[in-house]
mmCIF file of C-alpha atoms in Angstrom:
data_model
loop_
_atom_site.group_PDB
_atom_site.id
_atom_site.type_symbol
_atom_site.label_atom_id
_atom_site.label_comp_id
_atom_site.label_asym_id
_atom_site.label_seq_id
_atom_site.Cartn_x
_atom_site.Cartn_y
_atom_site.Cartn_z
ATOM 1 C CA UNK B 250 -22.754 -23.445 -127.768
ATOM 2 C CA UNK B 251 -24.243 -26.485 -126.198
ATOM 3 C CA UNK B 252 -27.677 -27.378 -125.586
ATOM 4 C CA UNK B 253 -29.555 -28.191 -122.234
ATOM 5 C CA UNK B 254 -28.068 -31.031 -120.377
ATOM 6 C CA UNK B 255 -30.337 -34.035 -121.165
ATOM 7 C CA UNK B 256 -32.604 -35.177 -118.566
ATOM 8 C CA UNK B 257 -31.275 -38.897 -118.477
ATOM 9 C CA UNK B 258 -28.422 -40.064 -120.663
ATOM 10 C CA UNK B 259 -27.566 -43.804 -120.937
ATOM 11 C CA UNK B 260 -24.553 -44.614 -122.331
ATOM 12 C CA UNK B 261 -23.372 -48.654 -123.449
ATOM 13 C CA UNK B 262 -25.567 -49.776 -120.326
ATOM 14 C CA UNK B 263 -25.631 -53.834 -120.211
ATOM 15 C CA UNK B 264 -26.812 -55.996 -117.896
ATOM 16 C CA UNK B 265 -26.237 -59.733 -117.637
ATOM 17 C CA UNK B 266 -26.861 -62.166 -114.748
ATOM 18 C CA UNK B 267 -24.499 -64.798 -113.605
ATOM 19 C CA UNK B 268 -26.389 -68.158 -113.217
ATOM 20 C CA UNK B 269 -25.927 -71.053 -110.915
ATOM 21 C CA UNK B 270 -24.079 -73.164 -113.032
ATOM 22 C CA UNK B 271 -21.736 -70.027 -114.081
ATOM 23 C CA UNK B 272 -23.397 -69.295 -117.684
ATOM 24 C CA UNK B 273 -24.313 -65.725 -118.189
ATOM 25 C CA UNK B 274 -27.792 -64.626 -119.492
ATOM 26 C CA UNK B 275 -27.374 -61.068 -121.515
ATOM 27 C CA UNK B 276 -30.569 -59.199 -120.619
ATOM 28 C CA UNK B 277 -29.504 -55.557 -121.964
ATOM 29 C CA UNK B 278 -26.671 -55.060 -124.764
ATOM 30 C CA UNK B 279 -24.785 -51.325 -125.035
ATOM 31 C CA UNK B 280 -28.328 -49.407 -125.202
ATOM 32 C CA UNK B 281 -27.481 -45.780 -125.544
ATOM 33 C CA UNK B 282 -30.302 -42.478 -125.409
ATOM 34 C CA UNK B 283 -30.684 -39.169 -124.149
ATOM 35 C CA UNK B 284 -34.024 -38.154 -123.176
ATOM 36 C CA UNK B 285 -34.753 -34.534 -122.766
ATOM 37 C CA UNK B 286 -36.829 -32.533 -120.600
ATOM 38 C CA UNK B 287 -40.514 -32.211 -122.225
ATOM 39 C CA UNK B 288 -40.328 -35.579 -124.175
ATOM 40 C CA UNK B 289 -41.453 -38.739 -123.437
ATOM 41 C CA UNK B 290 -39.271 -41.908 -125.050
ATOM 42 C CA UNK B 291 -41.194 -45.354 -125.493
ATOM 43 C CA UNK B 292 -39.399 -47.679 -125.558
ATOM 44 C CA UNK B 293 -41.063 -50.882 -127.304
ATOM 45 C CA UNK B 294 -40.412 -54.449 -128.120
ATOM 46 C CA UNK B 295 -42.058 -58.237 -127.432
ATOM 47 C CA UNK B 296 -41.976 -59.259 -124.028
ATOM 48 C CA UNK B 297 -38.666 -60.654 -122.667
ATOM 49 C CA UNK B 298 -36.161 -58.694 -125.014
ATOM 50 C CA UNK B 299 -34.887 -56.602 -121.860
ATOM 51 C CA UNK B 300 -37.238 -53.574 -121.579
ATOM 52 C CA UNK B 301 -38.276 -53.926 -117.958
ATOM 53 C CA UNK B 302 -34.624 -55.086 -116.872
ATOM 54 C CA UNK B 303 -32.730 -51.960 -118.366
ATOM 55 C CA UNK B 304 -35.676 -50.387 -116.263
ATOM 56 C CA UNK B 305 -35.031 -52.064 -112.898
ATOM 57 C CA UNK B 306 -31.287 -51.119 -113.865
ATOM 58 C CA UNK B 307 -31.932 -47.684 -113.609
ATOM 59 C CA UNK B 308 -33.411 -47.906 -110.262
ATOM 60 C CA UNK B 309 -30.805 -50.129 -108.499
ATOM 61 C CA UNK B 310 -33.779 -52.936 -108.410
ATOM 62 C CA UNK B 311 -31.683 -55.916 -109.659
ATOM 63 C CA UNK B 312 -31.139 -58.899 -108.399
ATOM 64 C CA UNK B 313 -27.762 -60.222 -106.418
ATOM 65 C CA UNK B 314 -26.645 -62.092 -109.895
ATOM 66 C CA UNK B 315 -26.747 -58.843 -111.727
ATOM 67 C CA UNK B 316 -23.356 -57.663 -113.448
ATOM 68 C CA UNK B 317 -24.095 -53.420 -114.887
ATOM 69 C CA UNK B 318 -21.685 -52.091 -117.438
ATOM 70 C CA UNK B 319 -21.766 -48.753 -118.737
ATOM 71 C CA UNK B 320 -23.457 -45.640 -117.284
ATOM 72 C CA UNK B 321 -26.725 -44.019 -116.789
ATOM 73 C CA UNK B 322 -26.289 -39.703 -115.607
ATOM 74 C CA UNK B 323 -29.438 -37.922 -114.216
ATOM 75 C CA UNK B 324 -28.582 -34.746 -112.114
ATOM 76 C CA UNK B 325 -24.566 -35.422 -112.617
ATOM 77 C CA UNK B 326 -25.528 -38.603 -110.687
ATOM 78 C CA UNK B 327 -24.362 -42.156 -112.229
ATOM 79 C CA UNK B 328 -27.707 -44.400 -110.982
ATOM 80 C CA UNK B 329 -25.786 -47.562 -112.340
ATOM 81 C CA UNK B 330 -22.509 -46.344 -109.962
ATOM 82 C CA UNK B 331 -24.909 -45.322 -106.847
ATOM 83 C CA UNK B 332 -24.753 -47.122 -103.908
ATOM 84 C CA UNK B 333 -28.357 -48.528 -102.149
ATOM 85 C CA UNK B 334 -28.194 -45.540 -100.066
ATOM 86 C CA UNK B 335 -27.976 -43.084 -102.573
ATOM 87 C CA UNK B 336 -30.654 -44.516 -104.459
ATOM 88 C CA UNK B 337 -32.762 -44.972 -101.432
ATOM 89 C CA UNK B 338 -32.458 -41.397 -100.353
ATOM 90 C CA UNK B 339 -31.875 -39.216 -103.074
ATOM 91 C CA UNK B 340 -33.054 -41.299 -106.429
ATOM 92 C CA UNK B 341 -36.357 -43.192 -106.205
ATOM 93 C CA UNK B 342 -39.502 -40.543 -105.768
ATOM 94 C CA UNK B 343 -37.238 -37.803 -105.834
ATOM 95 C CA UNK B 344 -34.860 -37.992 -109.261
ATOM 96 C CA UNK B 345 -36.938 -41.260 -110.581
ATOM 97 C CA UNK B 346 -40.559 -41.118 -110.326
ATOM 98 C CA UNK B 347 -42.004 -45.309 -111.127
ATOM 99 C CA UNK B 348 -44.962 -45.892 -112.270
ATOM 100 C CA UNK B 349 -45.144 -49.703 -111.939
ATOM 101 C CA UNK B 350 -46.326 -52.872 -113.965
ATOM 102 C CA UNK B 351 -47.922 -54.308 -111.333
ATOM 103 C CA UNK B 352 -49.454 -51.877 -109.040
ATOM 104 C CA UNK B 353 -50.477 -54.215 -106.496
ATOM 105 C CA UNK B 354 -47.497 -55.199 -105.622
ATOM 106 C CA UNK B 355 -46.490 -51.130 -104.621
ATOM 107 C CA UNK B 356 -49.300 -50.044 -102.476
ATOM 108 C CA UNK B 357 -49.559 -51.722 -99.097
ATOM 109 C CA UNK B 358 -52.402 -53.574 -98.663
ATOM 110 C CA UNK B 359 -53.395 -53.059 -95.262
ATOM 111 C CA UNK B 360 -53.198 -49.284 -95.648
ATOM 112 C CA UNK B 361 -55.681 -46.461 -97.505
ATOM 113 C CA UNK B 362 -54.786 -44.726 -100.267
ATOM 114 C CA UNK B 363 -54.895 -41.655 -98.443
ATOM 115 C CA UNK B 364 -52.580 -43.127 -96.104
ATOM 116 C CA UNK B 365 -49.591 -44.251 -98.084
ATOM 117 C CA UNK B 366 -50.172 -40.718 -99.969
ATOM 118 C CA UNK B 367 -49.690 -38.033 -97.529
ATOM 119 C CA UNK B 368 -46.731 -40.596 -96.522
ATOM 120 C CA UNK B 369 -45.122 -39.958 -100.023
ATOM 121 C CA UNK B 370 -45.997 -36.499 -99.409
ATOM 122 C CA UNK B 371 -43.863 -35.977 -95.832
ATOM 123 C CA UNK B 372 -40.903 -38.065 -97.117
ATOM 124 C CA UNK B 373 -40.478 -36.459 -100.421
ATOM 125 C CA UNK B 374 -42.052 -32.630 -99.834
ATOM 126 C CA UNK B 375 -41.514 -32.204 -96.619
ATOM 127 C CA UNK B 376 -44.947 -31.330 -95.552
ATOM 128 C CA UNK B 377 -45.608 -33.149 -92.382
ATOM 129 C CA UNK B 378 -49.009 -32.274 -90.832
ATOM 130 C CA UNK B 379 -52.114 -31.000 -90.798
ATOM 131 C CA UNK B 380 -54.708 -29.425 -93.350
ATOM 132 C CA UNK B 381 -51.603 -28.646 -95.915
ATOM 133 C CA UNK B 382 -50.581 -32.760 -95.476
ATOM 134 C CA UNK B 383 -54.030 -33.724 -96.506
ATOM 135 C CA UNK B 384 -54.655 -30.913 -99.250
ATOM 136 C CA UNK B 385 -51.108 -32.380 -100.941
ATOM 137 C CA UNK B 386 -51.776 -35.649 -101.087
ATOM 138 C CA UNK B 387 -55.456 -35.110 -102.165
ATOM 139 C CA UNK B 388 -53.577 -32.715 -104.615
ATOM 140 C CA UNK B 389 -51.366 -35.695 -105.743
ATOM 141 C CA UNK B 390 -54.652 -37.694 -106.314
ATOM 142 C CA UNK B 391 -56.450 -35.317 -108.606
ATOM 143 C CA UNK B 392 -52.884 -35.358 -110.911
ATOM 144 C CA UNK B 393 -53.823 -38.779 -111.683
ATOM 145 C CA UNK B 394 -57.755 -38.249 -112.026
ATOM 146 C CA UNK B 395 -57.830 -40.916 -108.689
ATOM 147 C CA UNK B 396 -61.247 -40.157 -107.229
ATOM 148 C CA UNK B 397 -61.460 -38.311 -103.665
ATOM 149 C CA UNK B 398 -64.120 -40.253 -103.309
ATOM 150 C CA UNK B 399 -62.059 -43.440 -103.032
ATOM 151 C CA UNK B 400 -58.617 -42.036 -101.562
ATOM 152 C CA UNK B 401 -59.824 -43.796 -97.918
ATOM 153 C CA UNK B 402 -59.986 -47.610 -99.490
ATOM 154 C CA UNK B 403 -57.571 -49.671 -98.805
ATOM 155 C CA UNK B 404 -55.812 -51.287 -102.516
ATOM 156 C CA UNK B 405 -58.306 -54.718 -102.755
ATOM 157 C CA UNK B 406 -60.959 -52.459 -102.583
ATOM 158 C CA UNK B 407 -60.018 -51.010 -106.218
ATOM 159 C CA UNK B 408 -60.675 -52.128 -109.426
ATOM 160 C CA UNK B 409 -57.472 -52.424 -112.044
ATOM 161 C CA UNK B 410 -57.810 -48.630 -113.707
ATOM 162 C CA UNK B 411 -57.664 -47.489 -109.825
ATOM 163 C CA UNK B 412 -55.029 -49.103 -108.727
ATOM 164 C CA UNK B 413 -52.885 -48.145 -111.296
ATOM 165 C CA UNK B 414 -53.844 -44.254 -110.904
ATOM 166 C CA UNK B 415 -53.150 -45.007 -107.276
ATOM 167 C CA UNK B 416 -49.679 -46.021 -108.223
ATOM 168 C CA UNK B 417 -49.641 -43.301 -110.819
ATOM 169 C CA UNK B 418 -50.344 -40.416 -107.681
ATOM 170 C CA UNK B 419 -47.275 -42.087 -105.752
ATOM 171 C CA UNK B 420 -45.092 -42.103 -108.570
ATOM 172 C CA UNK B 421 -46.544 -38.111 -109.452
ATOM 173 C CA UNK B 422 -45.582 -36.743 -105.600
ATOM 174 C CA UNK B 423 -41.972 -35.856 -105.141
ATOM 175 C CA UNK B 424 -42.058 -33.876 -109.304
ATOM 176 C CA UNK B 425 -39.356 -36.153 -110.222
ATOM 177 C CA UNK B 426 -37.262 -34.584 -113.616
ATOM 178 C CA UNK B 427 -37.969 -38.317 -114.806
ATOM 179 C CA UNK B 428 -40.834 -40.213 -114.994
ATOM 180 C CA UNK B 429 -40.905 -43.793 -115.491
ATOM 181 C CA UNK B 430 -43.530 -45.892 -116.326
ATOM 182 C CA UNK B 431 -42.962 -49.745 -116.806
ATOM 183 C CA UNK B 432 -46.008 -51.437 -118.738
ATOM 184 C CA UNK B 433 -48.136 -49.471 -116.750
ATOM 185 C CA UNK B 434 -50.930 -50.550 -119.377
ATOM 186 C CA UNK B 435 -50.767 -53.857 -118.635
ATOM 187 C CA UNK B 436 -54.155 -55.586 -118.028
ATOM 188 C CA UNK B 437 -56.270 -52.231 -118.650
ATOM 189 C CA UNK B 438 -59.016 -52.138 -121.565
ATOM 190 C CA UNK B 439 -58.578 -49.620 -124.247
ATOM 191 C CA UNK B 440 -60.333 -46.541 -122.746
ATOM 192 C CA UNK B 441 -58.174 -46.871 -119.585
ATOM 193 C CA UNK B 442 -55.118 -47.575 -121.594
ATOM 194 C CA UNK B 443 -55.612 -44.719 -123.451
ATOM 195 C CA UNK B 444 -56.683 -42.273 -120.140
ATOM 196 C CA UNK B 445 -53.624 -43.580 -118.628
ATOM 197 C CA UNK B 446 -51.307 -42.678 -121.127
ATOM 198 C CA UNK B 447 -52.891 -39.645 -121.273
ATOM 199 C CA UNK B 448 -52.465 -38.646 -117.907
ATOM 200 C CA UNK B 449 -48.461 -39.348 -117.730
ATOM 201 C CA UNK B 450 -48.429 -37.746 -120.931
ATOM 202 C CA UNK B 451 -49.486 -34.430 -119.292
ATOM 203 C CA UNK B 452 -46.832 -34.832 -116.103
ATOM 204 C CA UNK B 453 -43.745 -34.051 -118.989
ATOM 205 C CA UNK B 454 -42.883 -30.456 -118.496
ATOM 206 C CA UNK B 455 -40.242 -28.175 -118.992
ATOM 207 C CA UNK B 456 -38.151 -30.015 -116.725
ATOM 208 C CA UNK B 457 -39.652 -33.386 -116.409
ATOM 209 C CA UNK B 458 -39.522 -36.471 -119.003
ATOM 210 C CA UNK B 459 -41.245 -39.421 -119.490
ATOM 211 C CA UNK B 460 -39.448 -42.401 -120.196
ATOM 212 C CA UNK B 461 -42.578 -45.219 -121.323
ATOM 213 C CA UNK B 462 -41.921 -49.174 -121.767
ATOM 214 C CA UNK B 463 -44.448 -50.915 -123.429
ATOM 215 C CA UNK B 464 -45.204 -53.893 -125.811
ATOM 216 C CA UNK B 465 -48.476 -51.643 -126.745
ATOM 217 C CA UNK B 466 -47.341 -49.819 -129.698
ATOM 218 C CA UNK B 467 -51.041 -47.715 -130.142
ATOM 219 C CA UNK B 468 -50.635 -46.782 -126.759
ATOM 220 C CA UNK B 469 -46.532 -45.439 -127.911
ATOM 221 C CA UNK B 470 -48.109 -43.897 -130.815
ATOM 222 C CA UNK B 471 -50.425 -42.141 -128.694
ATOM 223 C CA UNK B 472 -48.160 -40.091 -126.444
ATOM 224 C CA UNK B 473 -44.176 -40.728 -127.897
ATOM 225 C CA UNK B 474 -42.095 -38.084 -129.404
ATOM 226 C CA UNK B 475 -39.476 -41.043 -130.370
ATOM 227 C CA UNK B 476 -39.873 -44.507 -130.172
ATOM 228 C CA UNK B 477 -36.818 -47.258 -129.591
ATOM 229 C CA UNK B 478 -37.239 -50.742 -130.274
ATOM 230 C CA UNK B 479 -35.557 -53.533 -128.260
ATOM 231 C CA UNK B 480 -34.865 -56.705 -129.828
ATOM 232 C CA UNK B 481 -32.872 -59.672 -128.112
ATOM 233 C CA UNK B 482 -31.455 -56.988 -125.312
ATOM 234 C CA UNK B 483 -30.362 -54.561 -128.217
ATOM 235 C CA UNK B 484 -32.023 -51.118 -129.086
ATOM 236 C CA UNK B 485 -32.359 -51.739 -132.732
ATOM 237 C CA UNK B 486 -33.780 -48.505 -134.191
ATOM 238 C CA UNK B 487 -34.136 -45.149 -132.572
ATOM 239 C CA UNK B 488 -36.598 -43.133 -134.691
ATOM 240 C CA UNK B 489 -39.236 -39.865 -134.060
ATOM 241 C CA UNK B 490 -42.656 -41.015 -133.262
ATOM 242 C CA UNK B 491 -44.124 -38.882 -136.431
ATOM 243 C CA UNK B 492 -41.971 -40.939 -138.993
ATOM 244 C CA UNK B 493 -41.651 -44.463 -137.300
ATOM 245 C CA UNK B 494 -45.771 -44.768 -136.964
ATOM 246 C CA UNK B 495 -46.243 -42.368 -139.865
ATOM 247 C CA UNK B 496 -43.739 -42.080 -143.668
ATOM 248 C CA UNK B 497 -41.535 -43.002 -144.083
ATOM 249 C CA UNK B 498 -41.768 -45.466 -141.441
ATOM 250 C CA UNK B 499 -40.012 -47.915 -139.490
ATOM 251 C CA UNK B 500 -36.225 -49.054 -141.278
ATOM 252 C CA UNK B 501 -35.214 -51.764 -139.244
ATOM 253 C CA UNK B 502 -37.071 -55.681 -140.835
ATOM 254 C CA UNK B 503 -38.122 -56.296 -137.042
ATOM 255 C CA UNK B 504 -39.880 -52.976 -135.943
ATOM 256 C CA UNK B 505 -41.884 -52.866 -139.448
ATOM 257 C CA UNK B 506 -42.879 -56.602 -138.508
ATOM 258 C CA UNK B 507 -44.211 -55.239 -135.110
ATOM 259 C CA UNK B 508 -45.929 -52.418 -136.924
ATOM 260 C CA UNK B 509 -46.722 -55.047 -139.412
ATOM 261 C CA UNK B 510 -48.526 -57.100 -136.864
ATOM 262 C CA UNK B 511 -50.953 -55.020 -135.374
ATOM 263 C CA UNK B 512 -54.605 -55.480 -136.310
ATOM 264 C CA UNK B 513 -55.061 -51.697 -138.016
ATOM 265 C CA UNK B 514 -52.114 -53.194 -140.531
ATOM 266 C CA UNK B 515 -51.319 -56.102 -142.385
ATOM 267 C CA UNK B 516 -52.172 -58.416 -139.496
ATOM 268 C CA UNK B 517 -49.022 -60.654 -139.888
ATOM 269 C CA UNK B 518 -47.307 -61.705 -137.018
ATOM 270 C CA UNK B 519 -42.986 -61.862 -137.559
ATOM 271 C CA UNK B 520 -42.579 -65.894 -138.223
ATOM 272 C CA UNK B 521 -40.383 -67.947 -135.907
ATOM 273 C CA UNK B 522 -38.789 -67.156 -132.255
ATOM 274 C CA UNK B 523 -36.718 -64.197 -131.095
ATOM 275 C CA UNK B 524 -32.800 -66.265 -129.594
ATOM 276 C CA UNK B 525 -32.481 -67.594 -126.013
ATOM 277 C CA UNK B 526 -30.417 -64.090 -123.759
ATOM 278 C CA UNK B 527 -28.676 -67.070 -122.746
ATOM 279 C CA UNK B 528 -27.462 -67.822 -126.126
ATOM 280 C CA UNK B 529 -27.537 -64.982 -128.236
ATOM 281 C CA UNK B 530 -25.799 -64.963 -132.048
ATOM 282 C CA UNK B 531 -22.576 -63.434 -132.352
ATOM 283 C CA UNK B 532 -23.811 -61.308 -135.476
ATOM 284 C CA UNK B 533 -27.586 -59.779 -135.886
ATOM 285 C CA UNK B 534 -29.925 -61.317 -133.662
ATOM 286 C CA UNK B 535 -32.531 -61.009 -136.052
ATOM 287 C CA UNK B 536 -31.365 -62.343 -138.983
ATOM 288 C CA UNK B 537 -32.934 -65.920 -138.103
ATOM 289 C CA UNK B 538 -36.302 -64.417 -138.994
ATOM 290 C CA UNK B 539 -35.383 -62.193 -141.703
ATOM 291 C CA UNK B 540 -36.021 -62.533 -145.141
ATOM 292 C CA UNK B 541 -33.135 -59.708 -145.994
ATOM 293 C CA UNK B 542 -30.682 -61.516 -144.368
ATOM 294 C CA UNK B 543 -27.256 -62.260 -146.071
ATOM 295 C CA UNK B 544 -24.283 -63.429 -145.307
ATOM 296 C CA UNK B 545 -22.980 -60.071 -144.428
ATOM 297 C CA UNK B 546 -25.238 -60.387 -140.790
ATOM 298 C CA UNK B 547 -23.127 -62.382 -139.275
ATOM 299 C CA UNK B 548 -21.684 -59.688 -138.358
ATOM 300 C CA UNK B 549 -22.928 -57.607 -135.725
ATOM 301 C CA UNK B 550 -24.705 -54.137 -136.881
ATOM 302 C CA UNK B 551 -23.979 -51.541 -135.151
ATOM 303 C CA UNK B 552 -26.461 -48.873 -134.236
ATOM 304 C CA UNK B 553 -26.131 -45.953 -136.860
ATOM 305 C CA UNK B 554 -28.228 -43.187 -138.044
ATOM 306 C CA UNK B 555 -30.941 -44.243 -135.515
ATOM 307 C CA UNK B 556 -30.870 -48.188 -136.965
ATOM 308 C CA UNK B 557 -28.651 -51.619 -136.355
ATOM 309 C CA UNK B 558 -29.413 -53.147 -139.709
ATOM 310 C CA UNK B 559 -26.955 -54.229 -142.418
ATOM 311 C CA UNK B 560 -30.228 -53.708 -144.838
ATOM 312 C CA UNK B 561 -32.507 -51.172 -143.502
ATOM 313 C CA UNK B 562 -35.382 -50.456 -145.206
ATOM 314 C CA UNK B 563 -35.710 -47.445 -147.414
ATOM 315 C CA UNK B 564 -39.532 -48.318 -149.037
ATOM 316 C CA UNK B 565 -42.248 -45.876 -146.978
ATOM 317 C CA UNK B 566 -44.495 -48.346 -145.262
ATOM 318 C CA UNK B 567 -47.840 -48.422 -146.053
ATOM 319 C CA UNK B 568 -50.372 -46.529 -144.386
ATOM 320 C CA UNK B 569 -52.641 -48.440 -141.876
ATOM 321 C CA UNK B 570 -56.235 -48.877 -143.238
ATOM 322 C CA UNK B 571 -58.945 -46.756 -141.870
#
């Protein structure tokens, strides 16, 4: 017998673009993960190792120079095979919920939040007019703790935290199964990171997932059930939340130098520079900066038993002071 159909399943997706001069620039690298309803996936890494592209991938948000390989079902729907329309109509608000990294650039400016709301609400709920158009999107407001007392300012008028629970109410509207949130930390001090994540943490239901990308591993820890790291466009470890923060720990040499870095741990950043997309090693991309390395990771690892590592680490990981 066969368990429930996963809510997204992404299978070998790459992305590359095609530059002027006819080089190619591999942004995302065979990532593969099922996310299932009631679970929210973070997926974490340093900035520029492909997080928000394999995003925009998913919503048919690329550029013209994008080339997609592989495949990416929600619904029995292929997103990376969907055509504009498709995606248009049927994907974005309704399958796809975003939750943006820049808010600002998602709410019109010249329009209230109340506005652009009850909007969302007619195209995606059908709810058109009326006392029962203004109770939804008020509704929609209150999902993301936005103030009623602010849902008839127009975006400038809002501080950071606001605008992003603004975006958060948009993204909240149609129910989508999947909910996905692109840094939507970004720029917010700790409390409001940590209300934010909060709050999208509470939208997963029985049929609704959250998918998170972040570089802020406390806020991952916070809310994940697993956790995959990105490294130079590759998903390097896919682990369960509980052990990758916790024991035994992250096995992959890169993820423990992330945990490894934060200020509750050893404090030590990962020495030298992750590769150029542009010009990325034939074997382990991480090997440059590794002090397991061998000959033997010259070779490409491939992604097995949750890890891409010729020398995984087996040692728990020590506990973060108090």
């Amino acid at each position: 017998m066969t368990g429930p159909q996963p809510v997204l399943s992404v299978k070998d997706l790459s992305v590359r673009f095609r530059m002027r001069d006819g080089a190619y620039v591999q942004a995302v690298s065979g990532a593969r993960f099922d996310l299932a309803a009631g679970e929210c996936l973070a997926l974490v890494g340093e900035s520029g190792c492909g997080k928000s592209v394999l995003a925009s991938a998913l919503l048919g948000l690329l550029p013209g120079n994008a080339e997609t390989a592989g495949s990416a079902f929600i619904g029995g729907l292929d997103l990376l095979a969907a055509d504009e329309r498709t995606l248009a109509r049927t994907v974005r608000g309704r399958r796809v919920g975003l939750v943006p990294q820049s808010p600002a650039a998602h709410l019109t400016p010249v329009r209230t939040v109340r506005s652009q709301l009850e909007e969302a609400v007619r195209e995606l709920t059908g709810v058109r007019r009326g006392p029962r158009l203004r109770a939804a999107a008020e509704e929609a407001a209150e999902r993301a703790a936005f103030p009623a007392g602010h849902l008839d300012r127009h975006p400038h008028e809002l501080s950071g935290g606001l605008a992003q629970r603004a975006a958060t109410a948009l993204a909240l509207v149609g129910d989508a199964p999947l909910l996905l949130a692109d840094e939507p930390t970004t720029g917010l001090d700790r409390h409001l990171v940590e209300r934010t994540v909060d709050e999208l943490r509470r939208h997963i239901g029985a049929e609704r997932a959250l998918l998170l990308i972040t570089h802020d591993l406390a806020a991952a820890e916070r809310i994940a059930d697993r956790v995959a790291v990105m490294y130079a466009s590759r998903i390097v470890e896919l682990a369960d939340a509980a052990d990758f923060f916790g024991s035994p720990g992250p096995r992959h040499p890169y993820a423990r130098g992330l945990l490894d870095a934060l200020p509750d741990r050893d404090f030590t950043p990962i020495p030298g520079m992750p590769p150029e997309l542009g010009a990325l090693p034939a074997g382990c991309a991480f090997a440059a900066r590794c002090d397991r390395a061998t000959d033997i990771c010259g070779a490409r690892p491939a992604l097995a038993d949750g890890v891409a590592c010729h020398h995984p680490a087996t040692v728990p990981l020590e506990a973060p002071r108090a």
